Short mmCIF file of C-alpha atoms in Angstrom, two decimals:
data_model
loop_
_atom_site.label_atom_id
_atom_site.label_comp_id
_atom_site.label_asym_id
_atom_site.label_seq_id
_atom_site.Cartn_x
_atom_site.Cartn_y
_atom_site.Cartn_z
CA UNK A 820 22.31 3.29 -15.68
CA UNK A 821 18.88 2.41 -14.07
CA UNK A 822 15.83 3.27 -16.31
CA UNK A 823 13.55 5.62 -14.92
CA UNK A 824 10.35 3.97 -16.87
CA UNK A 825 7.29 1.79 -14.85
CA UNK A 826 7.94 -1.73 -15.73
CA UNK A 827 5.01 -3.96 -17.02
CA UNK A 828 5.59 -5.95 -13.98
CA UNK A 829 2.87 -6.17 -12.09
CA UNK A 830 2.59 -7.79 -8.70
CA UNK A 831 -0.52 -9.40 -7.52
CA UNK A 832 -1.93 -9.86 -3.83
CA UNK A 833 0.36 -13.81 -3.83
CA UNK A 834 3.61 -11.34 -4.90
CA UNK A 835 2.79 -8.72 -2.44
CA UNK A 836 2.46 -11.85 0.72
CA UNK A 837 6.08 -13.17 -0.97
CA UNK A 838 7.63 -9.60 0.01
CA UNK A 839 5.71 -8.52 2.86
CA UNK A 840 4.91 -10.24 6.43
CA UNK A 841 1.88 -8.65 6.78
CA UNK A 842 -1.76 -11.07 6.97
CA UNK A 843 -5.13 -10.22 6.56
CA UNK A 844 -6.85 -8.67 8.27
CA UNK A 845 -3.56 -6.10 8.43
CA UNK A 846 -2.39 -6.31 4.75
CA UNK A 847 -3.96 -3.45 2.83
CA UNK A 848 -2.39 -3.35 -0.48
CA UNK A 849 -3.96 -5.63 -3.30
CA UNK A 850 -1.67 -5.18 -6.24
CA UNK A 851 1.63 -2.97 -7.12
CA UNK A 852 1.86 -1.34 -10.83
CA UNK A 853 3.99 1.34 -12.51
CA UNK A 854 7.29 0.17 -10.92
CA UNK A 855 10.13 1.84 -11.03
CA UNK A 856 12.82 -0.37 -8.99
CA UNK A 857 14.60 1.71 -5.97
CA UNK A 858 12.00 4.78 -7.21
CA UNK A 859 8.32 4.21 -7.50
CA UNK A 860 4.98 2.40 -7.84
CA UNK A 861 1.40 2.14 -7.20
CA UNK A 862 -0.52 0.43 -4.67
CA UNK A 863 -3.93 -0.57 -5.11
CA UNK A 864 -6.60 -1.60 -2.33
CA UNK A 865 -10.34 -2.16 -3.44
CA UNK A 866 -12.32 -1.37 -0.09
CA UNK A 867 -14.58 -3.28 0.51
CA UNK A 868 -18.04 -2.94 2.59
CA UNK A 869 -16.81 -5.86 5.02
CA UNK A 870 -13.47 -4.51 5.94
CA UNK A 871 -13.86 -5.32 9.78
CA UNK A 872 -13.04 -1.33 10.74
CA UNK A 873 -16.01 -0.01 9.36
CA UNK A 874 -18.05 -1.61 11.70
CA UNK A 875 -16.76 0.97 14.57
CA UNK A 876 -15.41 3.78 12.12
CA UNK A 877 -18.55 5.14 11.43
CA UNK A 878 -21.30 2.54 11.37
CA UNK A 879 -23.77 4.99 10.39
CA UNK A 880 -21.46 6.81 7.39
CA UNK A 881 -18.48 3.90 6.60
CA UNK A 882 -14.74 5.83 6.77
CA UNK A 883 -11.44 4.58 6.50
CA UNK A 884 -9.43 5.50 9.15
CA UNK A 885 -6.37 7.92 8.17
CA UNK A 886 -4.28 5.72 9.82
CA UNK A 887 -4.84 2.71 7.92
CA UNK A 888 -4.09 4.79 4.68
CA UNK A 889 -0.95 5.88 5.84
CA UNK A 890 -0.41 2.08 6.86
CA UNK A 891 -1.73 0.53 2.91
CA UNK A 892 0.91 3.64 1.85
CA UNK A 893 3.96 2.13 4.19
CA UNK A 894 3.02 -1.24 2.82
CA UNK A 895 3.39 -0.15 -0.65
CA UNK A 896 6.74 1.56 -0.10
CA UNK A 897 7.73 -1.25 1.85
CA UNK A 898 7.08 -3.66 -0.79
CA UNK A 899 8.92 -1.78 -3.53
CA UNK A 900 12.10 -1.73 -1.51
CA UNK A 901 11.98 -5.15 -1.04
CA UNK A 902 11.01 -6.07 -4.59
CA UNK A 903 13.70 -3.32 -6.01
CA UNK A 904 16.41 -5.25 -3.88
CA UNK A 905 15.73 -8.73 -5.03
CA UNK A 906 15.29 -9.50 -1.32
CA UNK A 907 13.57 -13.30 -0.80
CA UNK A 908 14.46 -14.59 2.77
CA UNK A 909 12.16 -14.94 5.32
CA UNK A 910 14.17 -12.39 7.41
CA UNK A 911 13.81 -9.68 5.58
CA UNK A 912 11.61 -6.78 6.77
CA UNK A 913 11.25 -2.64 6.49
CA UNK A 914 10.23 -0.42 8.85
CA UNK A 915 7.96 2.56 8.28
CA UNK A 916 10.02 5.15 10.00
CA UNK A 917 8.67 9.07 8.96
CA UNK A 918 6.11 10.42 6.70
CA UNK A 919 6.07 14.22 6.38
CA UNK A 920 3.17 16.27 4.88
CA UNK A 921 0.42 14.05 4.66
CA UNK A 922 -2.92 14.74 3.56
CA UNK A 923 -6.36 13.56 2.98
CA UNK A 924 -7.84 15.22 0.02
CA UNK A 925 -11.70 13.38 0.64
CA UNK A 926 -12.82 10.33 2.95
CA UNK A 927 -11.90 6.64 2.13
CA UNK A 928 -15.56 5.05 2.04
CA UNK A 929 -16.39 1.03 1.06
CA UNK A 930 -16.42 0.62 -2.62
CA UNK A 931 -13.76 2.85 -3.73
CA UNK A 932 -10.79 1.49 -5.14
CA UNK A 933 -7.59 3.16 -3.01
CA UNK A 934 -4.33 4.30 -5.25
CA UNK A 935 -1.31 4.67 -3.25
CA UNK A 936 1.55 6.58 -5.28
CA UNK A 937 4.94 6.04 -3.72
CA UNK A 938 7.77 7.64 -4.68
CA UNK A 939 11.42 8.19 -3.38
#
């Protein structure tokens, strides 16, 4: 029986690069709590004032693009799958394939710390 309860693991930015092939400046997920192997967890980005898209994406009022959320959200997922399956070899990889329903409650802006809740 699998338990349905976040673990205290806790997976730093090292973790996440150990899972993921993704490199800054295209990794956007910083840390990955409340995990629930082949169910849930957390994501967590702190943006920051020199990410290099908010120098085109509005210099004069700083947004994260929607796009890049939805990417830092596929990231997250995409890390949980391959941290619930014990994968380790450098072959492994997960493609973000659908995402239905998605919506931005307010803007992303520099200084705001970025939760991304993924669940099956």
């Amino acid at each position: 029986m699998t338990e349905k309860h976040p673990s205290h693991v806790v997976l730093d930015v090292e973790g996440i690069k150990r899972l993921l092939p993704h490199r800054s400046p295209f990794l956007f997920v910083e840390r990955l709590t409340d995990i629930v192997a082949h169910e849930s967890a957390t994501g967590h980005k702190a943006v920051g004032y020199n990410e290099p898209y908010f120098q085109g994406h509005f210099p004069d009022r700083a947004v994260m693009p929607g796009v890049l959320i939805v990417e830092a959200l596929a990231q997250t997922a995409g890390a949980l799958v391959i941290h619930s399956l014990g994968l380790t070899s450098d072959n492994r990889i997960v493609y973000f394939l659908t995402i239905e329903k998605a919506r931005f409650r307010k803007p992303v802006r520099p200084g705001d710390m970025l939760q991304l809740r993924s669940k099956r």
